[in-house]
Amino acid sequence: MAHARISANLPPNIDPTKAPIAFGRRGLPKLNEELQSPELLTQQRALMALCDLVHDPEKVYQAVELGFLDNLKTLLQHHDSTIRQKTTEVLYIMAMHSVGREGLIQNGVISALAELLDDPVDICRKNTHQTFEMMAKLPEGAVDILHAGLIPFLVLKLKTEPDEIQELILDTLSNCLRVEASEALVNDAVTILKEKLTHSSVAIRSKAAWVLLEIGTHPEGKNTICEEVTPVLVSLLEDADPEVQASATGALMFATVKPQGRFSALGAGAIPPLLKLVAEETSKARLSAIKTLTMLAEVPEGRRTLLGHTDTFQQCLNDPSEAVKRAAQIAIRVIQWKPF
């Protein structure tokens, strides 16, 4: 199915080939002055030149040292959409470098970018979310996004943004919620993510399941997933896409740590598709499936069912992965356990 893509093309009256080219530290101060110019075209051309320069981490370092970020933060509020587009593009490119990410954190750029979450221009919002996604890869960046109070807004934006921006939001959330999930939980994130598990986009289904996996690593998150999402995760075990299967199995693994999660998974018929994933040597979900079945074997009903399938786990004892072999050994021991 084809999806509309957000275009980064500039308006027809903007000619990037006429942008002044500046090199080295001598050129950067001049560009910084031009960013403050009252002339719209001068600002636009300066931003285009800067977009080229900040692909070089050394230029990013120099730009941060010269105070570019204060001017860029101001330009984020500019009335001209081209200025906002190129400013967010510069910040996104800077965020690709570790020195840029550190500069953005130190200069409070994340809070300034938050003002563009409702920008009417799609590409400005896309650049903003690309920056957040890059920032969240750094633990300090994820913490900064959390401290800026952006999680509730990001969760709500999953309802309204185009698919490609939703993917960026889900990537950002997965890194942020690994650190702290409580704010997402009180803002109904699990309900919204549950809806995304049945999205037509493979990437969105997979990423939504992965965010739920991160939520499930927190005690309060396990409870919510057990109550609301487990049956949908079980249905995704048979998804046609391996990435979706792997993400869903990982999320289910954390959900079944709780007794209610085990009962819910059993009630949803999780054992047959999990056994199928274990039997597939190339399955990306194999290890998580073994661990999930081990937890289901803690329930008498699950153990009785799995007693007839120990051969599936026996085959895993020759797996080249030590983690898979070890998990299979534990699974067999739990399934065959008998009370004294």
Short mmCIF file of N, CA and C in Angstrom, two decimals, residues 1-129:
data_model
loop_
_atom_site.label_atom_id
_atom_site.label_comp_id
_atom_site.label_asym_id
_atom_site.label_seq_id
_atom_site.Cartn_x
_atom_site.Cartn_y
_atom_site.Cartn_z
N MET A 1 0.84 -1.19 0.00
CA MET A 1 0.00 0.00 0.00
C MET A 1 0.88 1.24 0.00
N ALA A 2 0.63 2.18 -0.92
CA ALA A 2 1.44 3.38 -1.02
C ALA A 2 1.01 4.40 0.02
N HIS A 3 1.97 5.15 0.54
CA HIS A 3 1.69 6.20 1.52
C HIS A 3 2.30 7.49 1.03
N ALA A 4 1.62 8.61 1.32
CA ALA A 4 2.17 9.91 0.97
C ALA A 4 3.41 10.17 1.80
N ARG A 5 4.43 10.74 1.18
CA ARG A 5 5.66 11.06 1.88
C ARG A 5 5.73 12.57 2.09
N ILE A 6 6.30 12.95 3.21
CA ILE A 6 6.45 14.37 3.50
C ILE A 6 7.62 14.91 2.70
N SER A 7 7.37 15.92 1.88
CA SER A 7 8.40 16.46 0.99
C SER A 7 9.24 17.51 1.69
N ALA A 8 10.55 17.46 1.44
CA ALA A 8 11.46 18.47 1.97
C ALA A 8 11.82 19.50 0.90
N ASN A 9 11.12 19.47 -0.25
CA ASN A 9 11.41 20.42 -1.32
C ASN A 9 11.11 21.84 -0.88
N LEU A 10 11.97 22.76 -1.27
CA LEU A 10 11.79 24.16 -0.93
C LEU A 10 10.81 24.82 -1.88
N PRO A 11 10.24 25.97 -1.49
CA PRO A 11 9.37 26.70 -2.41
C PRO A 11 10.11 27.03 -3.70
N PRO A 12 9.41 27.18 -4.82
CA PRO A 12 10.07 27.38 -6.12
C PRO A 12 10.88 28.66 -6.22
N ASN A 13 10.61 29.66 -5.35
CA ASN A 13 11.35 30.92 -5.43
C ASN A 13 12.65 30.90 -4.64
N ILE A 14 12.96 29.75 -4.01
CA ILE A 14 14.20 29.63 -3.24
C ILE A 14 15.20 28.82 -4.04
N ASP A 15 16.36 29.42 -4.33
CA ASP A 15 17.40 28.74 -5.11
C ASP A 15 18.59 28.45 -4.22
N PRO A 16 18.71 27.19 -3.75
CA PRO A 16 19.82 26.87 -2.84
C PRO A 16 21.18 27.01 -3.49
N THR A 17 21.23 26.98 -4.83
CA THR A 17 22.53 27.08 -5.49
C THR A 17 23.11 28.48 -5.35
N LYS A 18 22.28 29.44 -4.96
CA LYS A 18 22.78 30.80 -4.78
C LYS A 18 23.12 31.11 -3.34
N ALA A 19 23.08 30.09 -2.50
CA ALA A 19 23.45 30.29 -1.10
C ALA A 19 24.95 30.52 -1.02
N PRO A 20 25.39 31.45 -0.16
CA PRO A 20 26.83 31.69 -0.02
C PRO A 20 27.49 30.48 0.62
N ILE A 21 28.66 30.11 0.15
CA ILE A 21 29.39 28.99 0.72
C ILE A 21 30.43 29.53 1.69
N ALA A 22 30.38 29.05 2.91
CA ALA A 22 31.32 29.50 3.93
C ALA A 22 32.11 28.33 4.43
N PHE A 23 33.41 28.48 4.57
CA PHE A 23 34.25 27.38 5.03
C PHE A 23 35.08 27.85 6.23
N GLY A 24 35.31 26.91 7.14
CA GLY A 24 36.21 27.19 8.25
C GLY A 24 35.60 28.12 9.28
N ARG A 25 36.38 28.38 10.29
CA ARG A 25 35.91 29.18 11.41
C ARG A 25 35.66 30.63 11.00
N ARG A 26 36.41 31.12 10.00
CA ARG A 26 36.21 32.49 9.55
C ARG A 26 34.85 32.65 8.90
N GLY A 27 34.37 31.60 8.22
CA GLY A 27 33.08 31.70 7.56
C GLY A 27 31.92 31.58 8.51
N LEU A 28 32.07 30.78 9.56
CA LEU A 28 30.97 30.56 10.49
C LEU A 28 30.54 31.83 11.23
N PRO A 29 31.46 32.66 11.71
CA PRO A 29 31.00 33.91 12.35
C PRO A 29 30.16 34.77 11.41
N LYS A 30 30.55 34.81 10.14
CA LYS A 30 29.78 35.57 9.16
C LYS A 30 28.37 35.01 9.01
N LEU A 31 28.28 33.69 8.96
CA LEU A 31 26.96 33.06 8.87
C LEU A 31 26.12 33.37 10.10
N ASN A 32 26.75 33.37 11.26
CA ASN A 32 26.03 33.66 12.50
C ASN A 32 25.45 35.07 12.46
N GLU A 33 26.19 35.99 11.88
CA GLU A 33 25.69 37.36 11.72
C GLU A 33 24.51 37.38 10.75
N GLU A 34 24.63 36.62 9.69
CA GLU A 34 23.58 36.62 8.68
C GLU A 34 22.28 36.01 9.21
N LEU A 35 22.41 35.09 10.16
CA LEU A 35 21.20 34.51 10.76
C LEU A 35 20.39 35.57 11.49
N GLN A 36 21.06 36.64 11.93
CA GLN A 36 20.40 37.72 12.66
C GLN A 36 19.99 38.88 11.75
N SER A 37 20.21 38.71 10.46
CA SER A 37 19.91 39.77 9.51
C SER A 37 18.40 40.03 9.44
N PRO A 38 18.00 41.28 9.23
CA PRO A 38 16.56 41.56 9.03
C PRO A 38 16.07 41.14 7.64
N GLU A 39 17.01 40.78 6.76
CA GLU A 39 16.64 40.37 5.41
C GLU A 39 16.30 38.88 5.37
N LEU A 40 15.08 38.59 4.95
CA LEU A 40 14.60 37.20 4.93
C LEU A 40 15.48 36.32 4.04
N LEU A 41 15.79 36.81 2.83
CA LEU A 41 16.57 36.01 1.90
C LEU A 41 17.97 35.73 2.43
N THR A 42 18.55 36.68 3.12
CA THR A 42 19.88 36.50 3.72
C THR A 42 19.84 35.39 4.77
N GLN A 43 18.80 35.39 5.58
CA GLN A 43 18.66 34.34 6.61
C GLN A 43 18.48 32.98 5.96
N GLN A 44 17.64 32.94 4.92
CA GLN A 44 17.40 31.66 4.23
C GLN A 44 18.69 31.09 3.64
N ARG A 45 19.46 31.93 2.98
CA ARG A 45 20.70 31.47 2.36
C ARG A 45 21.72 31.06 3.40
N ALA A 46 21.77 31.78 4.51
CA ALA A 46 22.69 31.41 5.58
C ALA A 46 22.35 30.04 6.14
N LEU A 47 21.07 29.77 6.30
CA LEU A 47 20.64 28.47 6.81
C LEU A 47 20.97 27.35 5.84
N MET A 48 20.83 27.61 4.55
CA MET A 48 21.16 26.59 3.56
C MET A 48 22.65 26.27 3.58
N ALA A 49 23.47 27.30 3.70
CA ALA A 49 24.91 27.06 3.79
C ALA A 49 25.24 26.29 5.06
N LEU A 50 24.56 26.66 6.13
CA LEU A 50 24.81 25.98 7.41
C LEU A 50 24.42 24.51 7.35
N CYS A 51 23.33 24.19 6.63
CA CYS A 51 22.91 22.80 6.47
C CYS A 51 24.03 21.96 5.87
N ASP A 52 24.75 22.54 4.92
CA ASP A 52 25.87 21.82 4.30
C ASP A 52 27.03 21.67 5.27
N LEU A 53 27.33 22.72 6.00
CA LEU A 53 28.52 22.72 6.84
C LEU A 53 28.41 21.78 8.04
N VAL A 54 27.21 21.69 8.65
CA VAL A 54 27.10 20.93 9.90
C VAL A 54 27.09 19.42 9.69
N HIS A 55 27.28 18.96 8.47
CA HIS A 55 27.53 17.53 8.29
C HIS A 55 28.91 17.15 8.82
N ASP A 56 29.77 18.14 8.98
CA ASP A 56 31.13 17.95 9.50
C ASP A 56 31.10 18.17 11.01
N PRO A 57 31.43 17.15 11.83
CA PRO A 57 31.37 17.31 13.30
C PRO A 57 32.26 18.43 13.81
N GLU A 58 33.36 18.71 13.13
CA GLU A 58 34.22 19.82 13.55
C GLU A 58 33.49 21.16 13.43
N LYS A 59 32.72 21.30 12.33
CA LYS A 59 31.94 22.53 12.15
C LYS A 59 30.81 22.61 13.18
N VAL A 60 30.27 21.46 13.54
CA VAL A 60 29.23 21.44 14.58
C VAL A 60 29.80 21.95 15.89
N TYR A 61 30.99 21.45 16.24
CA TYR A 61 31.66 21.89 17.47
C TYR A 61 31.88 23.40 17.44
N GLN A 62 32.38 23.92 16.30
CA GLN A 62 32.64 25.35 16.19
C GLN A 62 31.35 26.16 16.28
N ALA A 63 30.29 25.64 15.65
CA ALA A 63 29.01 26.35 15.68
C ALA A 63 28.47 26.45 17.10
N VAL A 64 28.58 25.37 17.84
CA VAL A 64 28.13 25.39 19.23
C VAL A 64 28.94 26.40 20.03
N GLU A 65 30.26 26.39 19.83
CA GLU A 65 31.15 27.31 20.56
C GLU A 65 30.86 28.76 20.21
N LEU A 66 30.48 29.03 18.98
CA LEU A 66 30.22 30.40 18.52
C LEU A 66 28.83 30.91 18.89
N GLY A 67 28.03 30.07 19.53
CA GLY A 67 26.71 30.51 19.98
C GLY A 67 25.61 30.45 18.94
N PHE A 68 25.78 29.62 17.93
CA PHE A 68 24.75 29.49 16.89
C PHE A 68 23.40 29.07 17.47
N LEU A 69 23.43 28.21 18.49
CA LEU A 69 22.19 27.61 18.95
C LEU A 69 21.19 28.63 19.49
N ASP A 70 21.68 29.71 20.09
CA ASP A 70 20.75 30.75 20.56
C ASP A 70 20.01 31.37 19.39
N ASN A 71 20.74 31.66 18.30
CA ASN A 71 20.09 32.23 17.12
C ASN A 71 19.13 31.24 16.47
N LEU A 72 19.53 29.95 16.45
CA LEU A 72 18.66 28.93 15.85
C LEU A 72 17.37 28.76 16.67
N LYS A 73 17.49 28.83 17.98
CA LYS A 73 16.29 28.74 18.82
C LYS A 73 15.32 29.89 18.51
N THR A 74 15.86 31.07 18.29
CA THR A 74 15.02 32.22 17.95
C THR A 74 14.33 32.01 16.60
N LEU A 75 15.07 31.46 15.63
CA LEU A 75 14.52 31.26 14.29
C LEU A 75 13.44 30.19 14.26
N LEU A 76 13.39 29.32 15.26
CA LEU A 76 12.33 28.31 15.31
C LEU A 76 10.95 28.95 15.38
N GLN A 77 10.89 30.20 15.85
CA GLN A 77 9.61 30.89 16.00
C GLN A 77 9.33 31.83 14.82
N HIS A 78 10.15 31.75 13.79
CA HIS A 78 10.02 32.67 12.65
C HIS A 78 8.70 32.46 11.92
N HIS A 79 8.15 33.55 11.38
CA HIS A 79 6.87 33.45 10.65
C HIS A 79 7.03 32.76 9.30
N ASP A 80 8.25 32.76 8.75
CA ASP A 80 8.47 32.17 7.43
C ASP A 80 8.69 30.66 7.55
N SER A 81 7.91 29.88 6.83
CA SER A 81 7.99 28.42 6.96
C SER A 81 9.31 27.87 6.43
N THR A 82 9.90 28.52 5.43
CA THR A 82 11.19 28.06 4.92
C THR A 82 12.28 28.22 5.98
N ILE A 83 12.24 29.34 6.70
CA ILE A 83 13.20 29.55 7.80
C ILE A 83 13.04 28.46 8.85
N ARG A 84 11.80 28.16 9.22
CA ARG A 84 11.58 27.12 10.23
C ARG A 84 12.03 25.76 9.71
N GLN A 85 11.73 25.49 8.43
CA GLN A 85 12.13 24.20 7.85
C GLN A 85 13.64 24.02 7.88
N LYS A 86 14.38 25.03 7.42
CA LYS A 86 15.84 24.89 7.35
C LYS A 86 16.47 24.93 8.74
N THR A 87 15.85 25.67 9.67
CA THR A 87 16.37 25.69 11.04
C THR A 87 16.23 24.32 11.69
N THR A 88 15.06 23.69 11.53
CA THR A 88 14.88 22.35 12.10
C THR A 88 15.77 21.34 11.40
N GLU A 89 16.03 21.55 10.11
CA GLU A 89 16.93 20.65 9.40
C GLU A 89 18.36 20.76 9.93
N VAL A 90 18.81 21.99 10.17
CA VAL A 90 20.15 22.20 10.74
C VAL A 90 20.26 21.49 12.09
N LEU A 91 19.25 21.64 12.95
CA LEU A 91 19.29 21.03 14.27
C LEU A 91 19.28 19.50 14.18
N TYR A 92 18.52 18.97 13.22
CA TYR A 92 18.50 17.52 13.03
C TYR A 92 19.87 17.01 12.61
N ILE A 93 20.51 17.70 11.66
CA ILE A 93 21.84 17.27 11.20
C ILE A 93 22.83 17.37 12.35
N MET A 94 22.75 18.44 13.14
CA MET A 94 23.65 18.58 14.30
C MET A 94 23.45 17.44 15.29
N ALA A 95 22.19 17.04 15.44
CA ALA A 95 21.88 15.97 16.41
C ALA A 95 22.43 14.62 15.97
N MET A 96 22.85 14.50 14.72
CA MET A 96 23.46 13.25 14.26
C MET A 96 24.86 13.04 14.86
N HIS A 97 25.46 14.10 15.36
CA HIS A 97 26.80 14.03 15.93
C HIS A 97 26.71 14.13 17.45
N SER A 98 27.56 13.39 18.15
CA SER A 98 27.52 13.40 19.61
C SER A 98 27.76 14.80 20.16
N VAL A 99 28.69 15.54 19.54
CA VAL A 99 28.96 16.90 20.02
C VAL A 99 27.75 17.80 19.80
N GLY A 100 26.99 17.53 18.74
CA GLY A 100 25.78 18.30 18.49
C GLY A 100 24.70 17.99 19.51
N ARG A 101 24.53 16.70 19.81
CA ARG A 101 23.52 16.31 20.80
C ARG A 101 23.82 16.94 22.16
N GLU A 102 25.11 16.91 22.54
CA GLU A 102 25.49 17.53 23.81
C GLU A 102 25.20 19.02 23.80
N GLY A 103 25.48 19.67 22.66
CA GLY A 103 25.21 21.10 22.56
C GLY A 103 23.73 21.41 22.65
N LEU A 104 22.90 20.59 22.01
CA LEU A 104 21.46 20.81 22.06
C LEU A 104 20.93 20.66 23.47
N ILE A 105 21.46 19.70 24.21
CA ILE A 105 21.04 19.50 25.59
C ILE A 105 21.45 20.69 26.44
N GLN A 106 22.70 21.09 26.33
CA GLN A 106 23.23 22.17 27.17
C GLN A 106 22.57 23.50 26.88
N ASN A 107 22.05 23.69 25.69
CA ASN A 107 21.46 24.97 25.30
C ASN A 107 19.94 24.97 25.31
N GLY A 108 19.32 23.94 25.87
CA GLY A 108 17.88 23.93 26.02
C GLY A 108 17.10 23.91 24.72
N VAL A 109 17.65 23.26 23.71
CA VAL A 109 17.00 23.27 22.40
C VAL A 109 15.76 22.38 22.37
N ILE A 110 15.74 21.31 23.17
CA ILE A 110 14.60 20.39 23.14
C ILE A 110 13.32 21.11 23.54
N SER A 111 13.37 21.92 24.58
CA SER A 111 12.18 22.67 24.99
C SER A 111 11.75 23.66 23.92
N ALA A 112 12.73 24.28 23.24
CA ALA A 112 12.40 25.22 22.17
C ALA A 112 11.74 24.50 21.00
N LEU A 113 12.24 23.31 20.65
CA LEU A 113 11.67 22.53 19.55
C LEU A 113 10.24 22.08 19.86
N ALA A 114 9.93 21.91 21.14
CA ALA A 114 8.60 21.46 21.53
C ALA A 114 7.52 22.40 21.01
N GLU A 115 7.88 23.67 20.79
CA GLU A 115 6.92 24.65 20.29
C GLU A 115 6.46 24.33 18.87
N LEU A 116 7.22 23.48 18.17
CA LEU A 116 6.89 23.17 16.78
C LEU A 116 6.07 21.88 16.63
N LEU A 117 5.67 21.28 17.73
CA LEU A 117 4.90 20.05 17.63
C LEU A 117 3.56 20.27 16.93
N ASP A 118 3.07 21.51 16.94
CA ASP A 118 1.81 21.83 16.27
C ASP A 118 2.04 22.69 15.04
N ASP A 119 3.26 22.72 14.53
CA ASP A 119 3.55 23.54 13.35
C ASP A 119 2.66 23.09 12.19
N PRO A 120 2.11 24.03 11.41
CA PRO A 120 1.22 23.65 10.30
C PRO A 120 1.94 22.99 9.13
N VAL A 121 3.27 23.09 9.09
CA VAL A 121 4.03 22.55 7.97
C VAL A 121 4.57 21.17 8.34
N ASP A 122 4.20 20.14 7.56
CA ASP A 122 4.58 18.76 7.88
C ASP A 122 6.09 18.58 8.01
N ILE A 123 6.86 19.16 7.08
CA ILE A 123 8.30 18.92 7.10
C ILE A 123 8.96 19.52 8.33
N CYS A 124 8.42 20.61 8.85
CA CYS A 124 8.96 21.20 10.08
C CYS A 124 8.74 20.25 11.25
N ARG A 125 7.56 19.66 11.30
CA ARG A 125 7.28 18.70 12.38
C ARG A 125 8.13 17.44 12.20
N LYS A 126 8.29 17.00 10.95
CA LYS A 126 9.10 15.81 10.72
C LYS A 126 10.54 16.04 11.17
N ASN A 127 11.12 17.18 10.79
CA ASN A 127 12.49 17.49 11.22
C ASN A 127 12.59 17.55 12.74
N THR A 128 11.56 18.12 13.36
CA THR A 128 11.54 18.20 14.83
C THR A 128 11.56 16.80 15.44
N HIS A 129 10.72 15.92 14.92
CA HIS A 129 10.66 14.56 15.47
C HIS A 129 11.91 13.75 15.13
#
